[in-house]
XYZ file of C-alpha atoms in Angstrom:
493
model
C 115.704 89.856 122.151
C 119.176 88.712 121.272
C 119.367 85.000 120.507
C 120.216 83.736 117.023
C 117.200 81.425 117.193
C 114.813 84.320 117.539
C 112.832 84.681 114.282
C 112.666 88.500 114.257
C 116.410 88.676 114.858
C 117.067 86.223 112.035
C 114.886 88.284 109.708
C 116.732 91.448 110.717
C 120.111 89.756 110.143
C 119.153 88.699 106.608
C 117.872 92.136 105.750
C 121.002 93.773 107.187
C 123.205 91.634 104.899
C 120.946 92.551 101.991
C 121.304 96.225 102.813
C 125.084 95.949 103.071
C 125.125 94.421 99.630
C 123.947 97.791 98.260
C 126.681 99.617 100.173
C 124.754 101.415 102.896
C 123.469 100.315 106.284
C 119.959 101.611 106.998
C 118.708 99.509 109.864
C 115.931 101.848 110.886
C 114.111 101.245 107.594
C 114.353 97.434 107.868
C 112.904 97.003 111.351
C 109.794 94.778 111.205
C 106.746 96.504 112.659
C 105.995 95.470 116.221
C 109.445 93.984 116.858
C 110.553 94.802 120.389
C 114.281 95.260 119.786
C 116.718 96.917 122.155
C 119.130 98.154 119.479
C 121.775 99.067 122.054
C 121.792 95.474 123.300
C 122.159 94.303 119.703
C 125.178 96.583 119.390
C 124.132 99.294 116.933
C 125.438 102.809 117.586
C 123.070 105.742 117.935
C 119.822 103.772 117.491
C 119.242 102.438 120.967
C 118.263 103.934 124.266
C 120.105 106.789 125.842
C 123.232 106.584 127.869
C 121.287 106.464 131.080
C 119.119 103.448 130.106
C 119.502 100.099 131.870
C 120.517 98.429 128.619
C 123.454 100.767 128.099
C 124.528 100.657 131.708
C 124.440 96.861 131.888
C 126.314 96.380 128.656
C 129.696 97.470 129.967
C 130.725 94.007 131.129
C 130.276 90.767 129.222
C 128.567 92.479 126.286
C 131.713 94.477 125.610
C 133.310 91.456 124.028
C 130.212 90.657 121.959
C 130.810 93.091 119.157
C 129.217 92.882 115.776
C 130.166 90.370 113.144
C 132.592 92.735 111.460
C 130.198 94.571 109.190
C 130.980 98.268 108.761
C 128.601 100.604 110.607
C 128.009 98.211 113.490
C 128.983 99.615 116.886
C 131.899 97.972 118.628
C 131.362 97.647 122.355
C 135.056 98.070 123.024
C 134.840 101.673 121.713
C 133.600 103.962 124.521
C 130.899 106.514 123.932
C 132.013 110.174 123.879
C 131.454 112.324 126.912
C 128.767 114.987 126.912
C 131.421 117.707 126.602
C 132.834 115.968 123.508
C 129.384 115.850 121.897
C 128.967 119.593 122.491
C 132.392 120.193 120.932
C 131.261 118.261 117.834
C 128.075 120.321 117.599
C 130.169 123.479 117.715
C 129.199 127.130 117.966
C 126.353 128.494 115.911
C 122.801 129.892 115.832
C 121.686 127.617 118.687
C 124.020 129.334 121.138
C 123.259 132.748 119.632
C 119.521 132.358 120.187
C 120.058 131.026 123.698
C 122.430 133.916 124.421
C 119.875 136.526 123.392
C 117.072 134.874 125.345
C 118.950 133.819 128.486
C 121.608 136.516 128.510
C 118.807 139.060 128.377
C 118.710 138.945 132.184
C 121.710 141.308 132.024
C 119.842 143.641 129.628
C 116.881 143.822 132.006
C 119.300 144.363 134.895
C 121.011 147.312 133.180
C 117.711 148.898 132.235
C 116.200 148.658 135.727
C 119.284 149.799 137.640
C 119.967 152.899 135.570
C 116.301 153.923 135.693
C 115.910 153.635 139.455
C 119.276 155.356 140.023
C 118.216 158.273 137.820
C 114.699 158.890 139.150
C 115.658 159.151 142.835
C 115.901 162.960 142.649
C 112.365 163.173 141.285
C 111.191 160.734 143.977
C 112.815 162.847 146.660
C 111.044 165.956 145.340
C 107.610 164.283 145.149
C 107.753 162.549 148.542
C 110.204 164.822 150.429
C 112.697 161.983 150.956
C 115.908 162.417 152.895
C 119.271 161.582 151.373
C 119.349 158.257 153.198
C 115.851 157.300 151.990
C 116.737 158.263 148.444
C 119.783 155.984 148.525
C 117.870 153.188 150.252
C 115.436 152.925 147.327
C 118.390 151.828 145.176
C 119.893 149.765 147.983
C 116.647 147.754 148.149
C 117.211 146.604 144.578
C 120.745 145.444 145.366
C 119.525 143.746 148.519
C 117.013 141.831 146.401
C 119.738 140.866 143.913
C 121.780 139.460 146.795
C 118.802 137.407 148.016
C 118.003 136.245 144.497
C 121.589 135.128 143.909
C 121.559 133.065 147.098
C 118.235 131.426 146.196
C 119.137 130.913 142.550
C 122.185 128.700 143.017
C 120.740 125.753 144.965
C 117.345 125.877 143.250
C 118.805 126.081 139.722
C 121.088 123.123 140.481
C 118.074 121.204 141.786
C 115.240 122.345 139.474
C 117.034 123.429 136.306
C 118.558 126.578 134.849
C 115.780 127.375 132.354
C 113.053 127.389 134.999
C 114.841 130.029 137.077
C 115.469 132.279 134.059
C 111.794 132.214 133.052
C 110.774 132.941 136.635
C 113.222 135.852 136.666
C 111.562 137.491 133.650
C 108.061 136.985 135.055
C 109.026 138.570 138.356
C 110.803 141.473 136.662
C 107.832 142.397 134.506
C 105.161 142.003 137.174
C 107.022 143.744 140.011
C 108.238 146.611 137.789
C 104.643 147.332 136.799
C 103.530 147.120 140.428
C 106.337 149.435 141.591
C 105.160 152.117 139.174
C 101.905 152.220 141.180
C 103.625 152.714 144.550
C 101.916 155.165 146.894
C 104.750 155.794 149.324
C 108.343 155.153 150.322
C 107.717 151.804 152.035
C 105.662 150.334 149.192
C 108.285 151.393 146.647
C 111.092 149.818 148.686
C 109.181 146.517 148.983
C 108.378 146.305 145.278
C 111.893 147.249 144.215
C 113.218 144.600 146.598
C 111.146 142.035 144.663
C 112.521 143.435 141.391
C 116.029 142.820 142.715
C 115.160 139.254 143.747
C 113.897 138.606 140.211
C 117.133 139.938 138.718
C 119.228 137.847 141.108
C 117.393 134.639 140.213
C 118.391 134.861 136.562
C 122.055 135.896 136.644
C 123.771 132.769 138.054
C 121.382 130.521 136.141
C 122.339 132.057 132.816
C 126.074 132.075 133.622
C 125.917 128.324 134.249
C 123.598 127.570 131.318
C 125.667 129.590 128.842
C 128.795 127.693 129.855
C 127.091 124.297 129.586
C 125.673 124.940 126.100
C 128.931 126.153 124.593
C 132.180 124.523 123.373
C 135.060 125.178 125.738
C 136.892 127.624 123.466
C 133.772 129.819 123.170
C 132.632 129.900 126.807
C 134.260 133.187 127.741
C 132.908 134.811 124.583
C 129.387 133.528 125.288
C 129.272 134.833 128.842
C 130.883 138.109 127.797
C 128.289 138.614 125.073
C 125.553 137.982 127.637
C 127.022 140.689 129.872
C 127.373 142.874 126.775
C 123.582 143.166 126.888
C 123.854 145.055 130.208
C 124.994 148.321 128.548
C 122.329 147.815 125.885
C 119.785 147.907 128.694
C 121.446 151.083 129.962
C 121.272 152.580 126.464
C 117.546 151.775 126.346
C 116.994 153.525 129.698
C 119.218 156.463 128.729
C 117.102 157.027 125.631
C 113.970 156.985 127.779
C 115.532 159.547 130.127
C 116.701 161.693 127.216
C 113.187 161.730 125.761
C 111.610 162.579 129.134
C 113.989 165.243 130.496
C 117.600 165.648 129.267
C 118.590 167.423 132.490
C 117.083 164.705 134.760
C 115.433 167.450 136.821
C 111.712 166.647 136.520
C 111.157 163.042 135.436
C 107.845 161.188 135.116
C 109.186 158.253 137.111
C 105.992 156.172 137.027
C 105.919 156.080 133.223
C 109.657 155.396 133.078
C 109.337 152.358 135.366
C 106.531 150.984 133.191
C 108.572 151.450 130.025
C 111.502 149.779 131.783
C 109.410 146.610 132.218
C 108.914 146.129 128.460
C 112.262 144.336 127.781
C 111.416 141.700 130.413
C 108.147 140.824 128.696
C 109.845 140.539 125.285
C 112.669 138.402 126.663
C 110.198 136.126 128.448
C 108.547 135.300 125.113
C 111.930 134.733 123.426
C 113.114 132.481 126.255
C 109.992 130.362 126.076
C 110.693 129.709 122.377
C 114.503 129.712 122.144
C 115.998 128.764 125.493
C 116.772 125.045 126.045
C 117.501 123.348 129.328
C 121.103 122.508 130.090
C 122.036 119.044 128.757
C 124.574 118.756 131.590
C 121.830 119.290 134.151
C 119.517 116.807 132.405
C 122.264 114.176 132.274
C 123.046 114.770 135.930
C 119.391 114.082 136.774
C 119.330 110.854 134.674
C 117.087 112.493 132.050
C 119.287 111.342 129.186
C 116.550 111.156 126.552
C 115.777 114.849 127.136
C 119.479 115.735 127.063
C 119.921 113.971 123.729
C 116.830 115.759 122.382
C 118.412 119.112 123.312
C 121.710 118.119 121.685
C 119.939 116.940 118.529
C 118.035 120.232 118.290
C 121.261 122.205 118.766
C 123.016 120.217 116.034
C 120.106 120.756 113.652
C 119.945 124.489 114.439
C 123.696 124.820 113.865
C 123.349 122.859 110.603
C 125.968 120.398 111.820
C 125.802 116.692 110.995
C 126.585 114.626 114.076
C 126.380 110.861 113.609
C 125.114 110.326 117.138
C 124.374 112.536 120.133
C 124.542 109.612 122.558
C 127.038 110.132 125.362
C 128.583 108.147 128.159
C 127.056 108.661 131.610
C 129.248 110.631 133.959
C 130.740 108.858 136.930
C 129.461 109.629 140.394
C 126.266 111.385 139.414
C 123.613 111.387 142.150
C 120.661 109.044 142.267
C 117.219 110.095 141.040
C 115.827 109.649 144.525
C 117.862 112.582 145.861
C 115.417 115.267 147.000
C 115.812 119.029 146.776
C 116.452 119.420 150.498
C 119.203 116.803 150.501
C 120.768 118.167 147.294
C 121.123 121.757 148.538
C 123.415 120.994 151.530
C 125.493 118.724 149.310
C 126.010 121.501 146.751
C 126.942 124.018 149.431
C 129.435 121.562 150.943
C 131.130 121.164 147.552
C 131.516 124.923 147.109
C 133.021 125.328 150.587
C 135.031 122.092 150.587
C 138.666 122.202 151.649
C 140.083 122.219 148.103
C 137.703 124.987 146.874
C 137.404 127.145 149.994
C 140.384 129.370 149.209
C 139.333 129.815 145.587
C 135.783 130.655 146.615
C 137.010 133.243 149.129
C 139.238 134.995 146.591
C 136.509 135.124 143.939
C 133.961 136.434 146.469
C 136.388 139.227 147.408
C 137.006 140.000 143.719
C 133.268 140.215 143.056
C 132.860 142.523 146.062
C 135.448 144.999 144.775
C 134.115 144.763 141.229
C 130.533 145.526 142.261
C 131.581 148.290 144.654
C 133.417 150.059 141.840
C 130.741 149.599 139.195
C 127.478 150.072 141.076
C 128.884 152.849 143.218
C 129.697 154.804 140.081
C 126.393 153.784 138.471
C 124.548 155.480 141.339
C 126.950 158.436 141.600
C 127.144 159.499 137.952
C 123.493 160.641 137.613
C 123.946 162.639 140.841
C 127.373 164.140 140.038
C 127.373 164.758 136.283
C 124.639 167.456 136.203
C 126.796 169.634 138.493
C 130.153 169.235 136.741
C 129.279 169.133 133.034
C 128.983 172.432 131.193
C 129.139 171.487 127.515
C 126.506 168.722 127.367
C 123.445 167.404 129.192
C 123.670 164.737 131.894
C 121.293 162.369 130.080
C 123.346 162.482 126.881
C 126.526 161.753 128.856
C 124.840 158.760 130.506
C 124.074 157.492 127.009
C 127.671 158.051 125.870
C 128.958 156.324 129.008
C 126.776 153.298 128.317
C 128.194 153.162 124.783
C 131.721 153.162 126.219
C 130.920 149.930 128.055
C 130.649 148.070 124.729
C 134.377 148.347 123.828
C 135.091 147.460 127.455
C 133.409 144.092 127.043
C 135.180 143.545 123.714
C 138.489 144.361 125.399
C 137.570 141.911 128.171
C 137.011 139.162 125.595
C 140.391 139.887 123.967
C 142.275 139.965 127.271
C 140.472 136.868 128.554
C 141.440 134.872 125.467
C 145.007 136.094 125.137
C 146.266 135.977 128.735
C 145.741 133.934 131.877
C 142.867 134.778 134.195
C 145.079 136.186 136.976
C 146.930 138.491 134.588
C 143.624 139.687 133.115
C 142.293 140.500 136.606
C 145.433 142.501 137.443
C 145.108 144.390 134.141
C 141.538 145.487 134.832
C 142.431 146.557 138.392
C 145.333 148.732 137.199
C 143.404 150.451 134.385
C 140.330 151.015 136.564
C 142.416 152.546 139.342
C 143.938 155.075 136.925
C 140.498 156.015 135.574
C 139.006 156.488 139.056
C 141.943 158.669 140.091
C 141.545 160.919 137.020
C 137.793 161.351 137.500
C 138.010 162.034 141.243
C 140.876 164.510 140.762
C 138.958 166.436 138.093
C 135.730 166.603 140.140
C 137.391 167.730 143.382
C 139.849 170.183 141.833
C 137.240 172.925 141.423
C 138.798 174.047 138.130
C 136.770 174.425 134.936
C 139.591 174.696 132.430
C 140.278 172.499 129.430
C 142.660 170.133 131.255
C 140.101 169.438 134.000
C 137.417 168.779 131.400
C 139.670 166.312 129.548
C 140.633 164.515 132.762
C 136.954 164.355 133.780
C 135.834 162.776 130.519
C 138.796 160.396 130.240
C 138.228 159.229 133.789
C 134.463 158.851 133.263
C 134.817 156.915 130.004
C 137.680 154.859 131.421
C 135.596 153.776 134.419
C 132.714 152.736 132.163
C 135.112 150.837 129.897
C 137.763 149.162 132.058
C 135.588 147.823 134.886
C 133.828 145.592 132.376
C 137.061 143.680 131.756
C 136.681 142.476 135.322
C 133.077 141.424 134.803
C 134.062 139.275 131.823
C 137.084 137.591 133.400
C 136.026 137.267 137.051
C 132.501 136.032 136.331
C 133.717 133.501 133.782
C 136.331 132.185 136.193
C 133.642 131.841 138.875
C 131.801 129.404 136.575
C 134.782 127.354 135.426
C 136.139 126.238 138.786
C 133.081 124.287 140.033
C 131.725 120.850 139.007
C 128.381 120.555 137.206
C 126.263 119.534 140.185
C 127.338 122.614 142.177
C 128.155 125.032 139.339
C 125.176 127.351 139.741
C 125.516 127.264 143.521
C 129.181 128.279 143.302
C 128.403 131.008 140.780
C 125.556 132.272 142.952
C 127.760 132.429 146.062
C 130.347 134.463 144.163
C 127.797 136.829 142.647
C 126.181 137.210 146.059
C 129.593 138.236 147.345
C 129.200 141.410 145.325
C 125.809 142.060 146.893
C 127.062 143.777 150.074
C 129.173 146.103 147.916
C 126.142 147.051 145.843
C 124.147 147.570 149.051
C 126.739 149.903 150.538
C 127.583 151.939 147.444
C 124.398 154.098 147.241
C 124.567 154.846 150.989
């Protein structure tokens, strides 16, 4: 619909000149009803089809020289559209990312709540069912085994089906399987249900890490992911309060009721995610769903109260065809993660995640078992609560270190501080002394472990997201998070 002899076009041209006479171009209000105009072909910015439409894609050649007649406000074909990342930078940080962070980052809150609960009730389980030490540890190991499986499934399926879908499925599985596990009638049934709880947790973690990065301006990405992980100790605080209300000494716990109460955050977060959590615009653009991507960007701009003239973006080069099926996409994503130029990086991050999880989850299981026997001035449940509170400044310190120094320096810093804290705690526990110096070393080591390890979670997990391209980002993140799975499996045993 572009010739000068076309009557609707001539009418539109006259009305455009008339509008310019009054100093403002408002083409949308002058369109004649029923006129089938492709505004992108006519050359008007922000009014036409999305960046993935045939009109926009075909206009890069000869139409580039056919710019408008010089009137202000008309789009010049020689000016390229911004990239999707540039549009997100213009939208900026605001309530849109905050709401998404609470809803999607809540997978870490549910994770913290479930893990501390199951680690704390194993003594009561052993008393009720006469479990051996190995069986008691294997109940917790089953959860970590499920997380490992969920991480491996999450990456390829989130890259193929979308990040939001996997997060919603994670919350559904967490709530349902936590309720079912509270009705377990024996060791085997409890292990199976807790395995499914772990799978549900593992499905959501890599998906949120990728989604949080893709919704956020580059300068805020580390902060966004760190704030999501900051919800993990809030989940621990929730569970510690439940334990404190049930039995401060953790000696005789009503574990069935505690597991049911632990499922409540998942149900709340599922409702919030359904209302607040958008799909990743990067994923939508990658799948040629540009209209949906622009709708997400427009909603984010409106929520952040930011005026953006247009949310249209240039299509990325080399994105796959729509015809690519799930089973052809998964091997492609895996090949990218383990390609020659990323293989070394992937191996180092996997090793870093292994050591990080071994330190954290090993201590998470050990503290409820060790603290009742070494503390004399306070209850074990109250110290678990205080330890969870000490994780909050650890995440804040991780944000500061991650912003101020390079990633490698930040990783070395967390390793040094954590090593000192572990040495102090182990020395105080094994010394056999109950004097003031041993008590100080015990508490400093305990609080230091809870604080400093979280620097590693912030820096290492963020780096595991940044190094991979969009089409394999969740797969790469999932492989790295799964690398910590064997450490979590071994630590309770």
